[in-house]
PDB file of C-alpha atoms in Angstrom:
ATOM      1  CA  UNK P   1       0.000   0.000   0.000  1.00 73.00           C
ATOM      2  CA  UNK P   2       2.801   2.240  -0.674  1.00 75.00           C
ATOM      3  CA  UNK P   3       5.012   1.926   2.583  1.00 80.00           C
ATOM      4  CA  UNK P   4       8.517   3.040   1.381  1.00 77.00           C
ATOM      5  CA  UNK P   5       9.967   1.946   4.498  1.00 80.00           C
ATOM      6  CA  UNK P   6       8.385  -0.391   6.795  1.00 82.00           C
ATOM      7  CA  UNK P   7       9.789  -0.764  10.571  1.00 81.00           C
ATOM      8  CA  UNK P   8       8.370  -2.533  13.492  1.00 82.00           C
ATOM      9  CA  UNK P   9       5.669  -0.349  15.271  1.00 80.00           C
ATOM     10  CA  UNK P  10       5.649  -2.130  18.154  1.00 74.00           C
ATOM     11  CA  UNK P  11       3.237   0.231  20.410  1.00 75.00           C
ATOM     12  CA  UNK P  12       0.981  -0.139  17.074  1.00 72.00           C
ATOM     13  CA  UNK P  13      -2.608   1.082  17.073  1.00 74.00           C
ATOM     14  CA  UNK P  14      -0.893   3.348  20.517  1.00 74.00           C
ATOM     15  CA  UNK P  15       1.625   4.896  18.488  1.00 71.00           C
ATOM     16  CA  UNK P  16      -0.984   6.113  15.703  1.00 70.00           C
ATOM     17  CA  UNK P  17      -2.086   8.805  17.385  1.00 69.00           C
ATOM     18  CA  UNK P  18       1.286  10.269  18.416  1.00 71.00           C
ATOM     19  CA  UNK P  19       2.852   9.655  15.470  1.00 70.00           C
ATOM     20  CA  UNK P  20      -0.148  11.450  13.193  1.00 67.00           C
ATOM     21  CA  UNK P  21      -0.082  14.473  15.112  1.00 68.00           C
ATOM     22  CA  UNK P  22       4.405  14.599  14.602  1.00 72.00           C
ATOM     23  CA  UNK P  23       3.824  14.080  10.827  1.00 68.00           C
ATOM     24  CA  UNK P  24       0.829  15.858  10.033  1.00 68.00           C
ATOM     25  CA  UNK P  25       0.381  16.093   5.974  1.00 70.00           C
ATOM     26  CA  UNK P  26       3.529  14.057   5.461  1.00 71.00           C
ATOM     27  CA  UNK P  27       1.568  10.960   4.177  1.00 72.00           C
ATOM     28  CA  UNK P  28      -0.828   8.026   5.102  1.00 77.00           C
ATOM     29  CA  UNK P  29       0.092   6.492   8.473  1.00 79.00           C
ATOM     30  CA  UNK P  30      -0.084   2.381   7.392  1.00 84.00           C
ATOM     31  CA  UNK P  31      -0.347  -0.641  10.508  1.00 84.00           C
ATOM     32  CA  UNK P  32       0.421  -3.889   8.614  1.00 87.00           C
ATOM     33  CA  UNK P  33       0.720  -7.769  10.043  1.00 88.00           C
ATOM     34  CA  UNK P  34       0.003 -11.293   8.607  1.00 86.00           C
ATOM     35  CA  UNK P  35      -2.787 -13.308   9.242  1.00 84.00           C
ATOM     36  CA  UNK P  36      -2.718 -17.002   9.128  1.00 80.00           C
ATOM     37  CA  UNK P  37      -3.433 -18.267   6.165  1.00 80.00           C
ATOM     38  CA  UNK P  38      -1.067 -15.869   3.993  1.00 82.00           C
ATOM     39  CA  UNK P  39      -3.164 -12.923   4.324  1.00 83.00           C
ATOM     40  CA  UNK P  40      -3.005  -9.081   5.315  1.00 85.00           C
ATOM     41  CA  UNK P  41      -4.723  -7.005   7.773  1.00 87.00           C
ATOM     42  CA  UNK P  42      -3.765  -3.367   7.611  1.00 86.00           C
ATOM     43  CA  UNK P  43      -5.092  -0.632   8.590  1.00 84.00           C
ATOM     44  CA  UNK P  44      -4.576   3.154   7.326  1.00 82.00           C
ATOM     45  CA  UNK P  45      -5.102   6.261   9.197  1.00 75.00           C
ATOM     46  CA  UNK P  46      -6.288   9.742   7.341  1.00 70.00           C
ATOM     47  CA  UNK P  47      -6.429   8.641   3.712  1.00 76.00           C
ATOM     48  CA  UNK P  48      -8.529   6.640   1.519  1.00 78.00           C
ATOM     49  CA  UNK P  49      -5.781   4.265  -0.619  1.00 82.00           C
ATOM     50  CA  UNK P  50      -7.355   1.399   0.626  1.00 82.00           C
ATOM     51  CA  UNK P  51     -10.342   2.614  -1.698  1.00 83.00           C
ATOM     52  CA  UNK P  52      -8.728   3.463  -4.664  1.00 85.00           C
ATOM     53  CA  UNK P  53     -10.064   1.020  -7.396  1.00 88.00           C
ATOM     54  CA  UNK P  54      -6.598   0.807  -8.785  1.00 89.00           C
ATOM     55  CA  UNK P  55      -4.853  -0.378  -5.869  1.00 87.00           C
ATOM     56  CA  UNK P  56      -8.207  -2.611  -4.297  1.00 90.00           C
ATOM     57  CA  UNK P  57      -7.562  -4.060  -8.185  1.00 92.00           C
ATOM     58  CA  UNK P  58      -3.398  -4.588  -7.746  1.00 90.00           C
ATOM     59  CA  UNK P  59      -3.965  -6.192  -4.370  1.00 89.00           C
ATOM     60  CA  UNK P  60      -6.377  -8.322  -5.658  1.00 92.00           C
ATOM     61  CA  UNK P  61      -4.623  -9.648  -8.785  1.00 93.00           C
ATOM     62  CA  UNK P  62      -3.849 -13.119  -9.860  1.00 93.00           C
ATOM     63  CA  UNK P  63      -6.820 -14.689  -8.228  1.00 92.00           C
ATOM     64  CA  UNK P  64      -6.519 -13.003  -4.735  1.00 90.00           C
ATOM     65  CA  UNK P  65      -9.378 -11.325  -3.035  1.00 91.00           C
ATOM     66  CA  UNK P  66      -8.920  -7.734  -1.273  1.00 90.00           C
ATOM     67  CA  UNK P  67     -11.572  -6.539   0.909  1.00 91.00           C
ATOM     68  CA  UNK P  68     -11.415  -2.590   2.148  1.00 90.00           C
ATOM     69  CA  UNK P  69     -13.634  -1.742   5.049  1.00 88.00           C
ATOM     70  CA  UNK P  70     -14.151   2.113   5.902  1.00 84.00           C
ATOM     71  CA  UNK P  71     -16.438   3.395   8.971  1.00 80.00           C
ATOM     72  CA  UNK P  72     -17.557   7.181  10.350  1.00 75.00           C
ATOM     73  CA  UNK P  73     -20.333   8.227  11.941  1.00 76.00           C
ATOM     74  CA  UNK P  74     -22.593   8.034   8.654  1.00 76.00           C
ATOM     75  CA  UNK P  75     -21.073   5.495   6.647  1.00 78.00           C
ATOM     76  CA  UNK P  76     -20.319   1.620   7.269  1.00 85.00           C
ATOM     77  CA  UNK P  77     -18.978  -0.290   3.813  1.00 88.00           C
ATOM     78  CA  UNK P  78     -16.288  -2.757   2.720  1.00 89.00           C
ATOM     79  CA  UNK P  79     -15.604  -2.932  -0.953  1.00 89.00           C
ATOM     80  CA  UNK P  80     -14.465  -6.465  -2.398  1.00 92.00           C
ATOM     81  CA  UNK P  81     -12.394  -6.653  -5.161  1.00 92.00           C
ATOM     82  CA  UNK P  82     -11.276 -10.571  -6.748  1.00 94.00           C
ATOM     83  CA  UNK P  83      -8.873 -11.065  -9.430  1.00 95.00           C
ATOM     84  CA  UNK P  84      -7.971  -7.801 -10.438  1.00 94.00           C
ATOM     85  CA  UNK P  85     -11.448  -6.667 -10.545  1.00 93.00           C
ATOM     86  CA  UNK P  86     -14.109  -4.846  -8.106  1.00 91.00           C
ATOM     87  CA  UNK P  87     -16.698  -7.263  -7.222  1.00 91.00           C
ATOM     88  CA  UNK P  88     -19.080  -4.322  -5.442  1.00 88.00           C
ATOM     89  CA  UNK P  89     -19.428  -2.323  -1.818  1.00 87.00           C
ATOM     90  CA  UNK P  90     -21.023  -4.504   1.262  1.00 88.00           C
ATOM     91  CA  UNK P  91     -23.274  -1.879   3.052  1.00 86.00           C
ATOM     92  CA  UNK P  92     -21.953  -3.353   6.791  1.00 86.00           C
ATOM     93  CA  UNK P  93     -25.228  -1.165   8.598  1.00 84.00           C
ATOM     94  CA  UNK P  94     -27.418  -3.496   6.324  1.00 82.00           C
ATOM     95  CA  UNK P  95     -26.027  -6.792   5.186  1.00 83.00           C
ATOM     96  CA  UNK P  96     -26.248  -6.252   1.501  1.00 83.00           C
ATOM     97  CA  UNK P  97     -23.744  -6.063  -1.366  1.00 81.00           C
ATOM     98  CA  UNK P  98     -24.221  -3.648  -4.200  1.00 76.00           C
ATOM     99  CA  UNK P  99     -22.097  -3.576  -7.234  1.00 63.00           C
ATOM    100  CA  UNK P 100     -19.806  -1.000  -8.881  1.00 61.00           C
ATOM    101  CA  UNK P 101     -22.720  -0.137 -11.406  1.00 57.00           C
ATOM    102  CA  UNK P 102     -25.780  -1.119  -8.955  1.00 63.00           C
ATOM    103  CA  UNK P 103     -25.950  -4.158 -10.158  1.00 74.00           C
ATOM    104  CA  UNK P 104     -24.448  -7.319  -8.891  1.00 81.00           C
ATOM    105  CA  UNK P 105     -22.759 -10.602 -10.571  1.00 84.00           C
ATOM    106  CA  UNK P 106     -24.738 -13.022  -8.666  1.00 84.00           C
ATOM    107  CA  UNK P 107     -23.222 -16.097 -10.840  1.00 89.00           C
ATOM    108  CA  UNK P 108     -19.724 -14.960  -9.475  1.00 91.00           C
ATOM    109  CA  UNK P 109     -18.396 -17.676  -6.832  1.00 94.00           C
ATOM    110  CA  UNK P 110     -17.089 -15.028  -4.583  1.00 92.00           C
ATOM    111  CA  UNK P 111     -20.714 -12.901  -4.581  1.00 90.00           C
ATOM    112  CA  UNK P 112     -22.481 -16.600  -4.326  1.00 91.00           C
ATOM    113  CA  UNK P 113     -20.430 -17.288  -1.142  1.00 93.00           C
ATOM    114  CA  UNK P 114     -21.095 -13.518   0.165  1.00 92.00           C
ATOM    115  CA  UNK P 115     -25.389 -14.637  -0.587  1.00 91.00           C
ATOM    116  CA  UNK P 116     -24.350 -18.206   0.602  1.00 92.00           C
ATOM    117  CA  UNK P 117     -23.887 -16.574   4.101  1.00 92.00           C
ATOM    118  CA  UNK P 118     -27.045 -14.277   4.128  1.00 91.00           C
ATOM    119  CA  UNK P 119     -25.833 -10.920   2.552  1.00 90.00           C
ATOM    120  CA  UNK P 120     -28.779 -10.294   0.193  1.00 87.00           C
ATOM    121  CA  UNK P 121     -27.372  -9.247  -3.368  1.00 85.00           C
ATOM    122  CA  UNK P 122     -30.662  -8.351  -4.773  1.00 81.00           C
ATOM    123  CA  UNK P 123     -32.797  -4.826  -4.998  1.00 78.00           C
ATOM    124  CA  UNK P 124     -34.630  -6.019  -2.131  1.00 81.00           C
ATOM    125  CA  UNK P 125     -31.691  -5.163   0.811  1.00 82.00           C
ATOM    126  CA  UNK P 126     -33.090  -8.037   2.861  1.00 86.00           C
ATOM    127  CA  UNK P 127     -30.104  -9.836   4.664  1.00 89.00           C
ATOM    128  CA  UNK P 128     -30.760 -13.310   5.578  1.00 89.00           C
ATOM    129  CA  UNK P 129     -28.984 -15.963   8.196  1.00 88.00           C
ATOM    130  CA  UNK P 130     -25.898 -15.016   9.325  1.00 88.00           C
ATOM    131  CA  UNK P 131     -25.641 -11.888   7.680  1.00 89.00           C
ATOM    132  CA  UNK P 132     -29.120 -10.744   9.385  1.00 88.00           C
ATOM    133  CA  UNK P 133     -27.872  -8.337  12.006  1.00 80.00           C
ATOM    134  CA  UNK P 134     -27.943  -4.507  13.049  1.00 70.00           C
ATOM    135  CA  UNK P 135     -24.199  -4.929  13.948  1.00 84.00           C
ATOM    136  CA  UNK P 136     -21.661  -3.418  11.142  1.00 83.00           C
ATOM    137  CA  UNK P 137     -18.583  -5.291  12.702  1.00 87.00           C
ATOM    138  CA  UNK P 138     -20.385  -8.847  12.798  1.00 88.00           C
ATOM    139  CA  UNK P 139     -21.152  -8.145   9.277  1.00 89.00           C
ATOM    140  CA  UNK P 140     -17.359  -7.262   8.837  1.00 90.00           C
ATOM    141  CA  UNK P 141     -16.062  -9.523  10.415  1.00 91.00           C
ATOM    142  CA  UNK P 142     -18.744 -12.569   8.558  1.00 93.00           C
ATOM    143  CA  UNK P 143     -17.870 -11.177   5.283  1.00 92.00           C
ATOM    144  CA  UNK P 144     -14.208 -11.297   6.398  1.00 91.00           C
ATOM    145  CA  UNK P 145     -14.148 -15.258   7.180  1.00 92.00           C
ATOM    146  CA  UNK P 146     -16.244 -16.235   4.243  1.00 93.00           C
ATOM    147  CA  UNK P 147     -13.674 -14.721   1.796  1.00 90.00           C
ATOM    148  CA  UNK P 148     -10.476 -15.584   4.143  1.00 87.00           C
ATOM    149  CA  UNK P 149     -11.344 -18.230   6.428  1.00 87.00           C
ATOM    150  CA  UNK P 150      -9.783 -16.045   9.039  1.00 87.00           C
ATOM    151  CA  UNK P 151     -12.144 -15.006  11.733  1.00 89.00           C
ATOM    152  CA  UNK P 152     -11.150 -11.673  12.779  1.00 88.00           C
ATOM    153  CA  UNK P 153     -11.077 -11.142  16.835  1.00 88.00           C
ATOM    154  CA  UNK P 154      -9.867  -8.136  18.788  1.00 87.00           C
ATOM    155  CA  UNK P 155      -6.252 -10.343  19.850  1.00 87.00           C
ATOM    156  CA  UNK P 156      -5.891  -9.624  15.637  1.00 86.00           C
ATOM    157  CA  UNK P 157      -5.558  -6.011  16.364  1.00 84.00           C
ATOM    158  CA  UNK P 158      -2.964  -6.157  19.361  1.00 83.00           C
ATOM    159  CA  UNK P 159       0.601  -5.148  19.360  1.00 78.00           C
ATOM    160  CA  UNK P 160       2.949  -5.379  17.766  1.00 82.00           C
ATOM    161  CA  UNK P 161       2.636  -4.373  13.831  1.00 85.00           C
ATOM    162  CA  UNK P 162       4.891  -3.102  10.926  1.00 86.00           C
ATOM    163  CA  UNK P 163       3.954   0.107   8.939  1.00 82.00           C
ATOM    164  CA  UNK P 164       5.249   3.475   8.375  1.00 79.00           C
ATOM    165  CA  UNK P 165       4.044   6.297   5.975  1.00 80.00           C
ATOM    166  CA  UNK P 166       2.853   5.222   2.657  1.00 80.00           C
ATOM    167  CA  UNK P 167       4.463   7.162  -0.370  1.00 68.00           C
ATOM    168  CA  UNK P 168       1.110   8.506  -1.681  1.00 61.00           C
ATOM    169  CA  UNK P 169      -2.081   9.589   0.631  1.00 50.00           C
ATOM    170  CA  UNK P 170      -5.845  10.139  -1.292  1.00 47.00           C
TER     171      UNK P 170
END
């Protein structure tokens, strides 16, 4: 995600805070560890390149799946990208899945196992099973371990990480 040069943060999610405030419009602050399995969990502070369709796309090339998650007050989405290409946005406050033009590849075996598990993929916006709850982090963290297998739990987000400012902020 554009880390030029990664060192071990290991105060991590502590350190954030401290070090946005000494570096303030320097860059994207970027936590990074690995996650059994092979896979990723970082986690940017102040920017959006987690969102940017071109780098969702990169990190999701030759058959890997990427899966951004952004939350404020008003807004509570992960967008899933799969083989170099943007699958759609999960709406986390509802438990359905919307595509990049409103519509939705339902034949595609990564949406199928996103509907497999209740998120509803039709105009409807009617979650079923598992995916049939108010809470935007169980929907997170259920979209999470159908794509990865790995079940997401707050030990995930302890100490320590790797990260560092990332060449390029949106």
């Amino acid at each position: 995600m554009g880390v030029a040069n990664p060192v071990p943060c290991p105060e991590g999610l502590k350190q954030a805070a401290h070090f946005l405030q000494e570096h303030q419009d320097e860059g994207a602050f970027i936590l990074g560890r690995e996650m059994p399995g092979g896979w990723t969990l970082t986690i940017e502070f102040e920017s959006w390149i987690g969102f940017d369709d071109d780098v969702l796309r990169t990190l999701a090339a030759d058959g890997r799946t990427a899966i951004s998650a952004y939350r404020d007050p008003d807004t509570k989405t992960a967008t899933i990208a799969h083989d170099g290409a943007i699958l759609g946005c999960l709406e986390l406050s509802g438990g359905y899945f919307g595509g990049p033009s409103g519509s939705v590849d339902t034949t595609h075996p990564v949406v199928g196992s996103l509907t497999a598990a209740g998120f509803d993929a039709s105009d409807d916006c009617e979650p079923t099973g598992e995916a049939d709850t108010e809470e935007p982090e169980g929907c997170l963290i259920l979209a999470v371990r159908v794509l990865t297998g790995v079940t997401l739990t707050a030990a995930d987000f302890e100490d320590p990480w790797t990260g560092g400012l990332s060449r390029t902020a949106f």
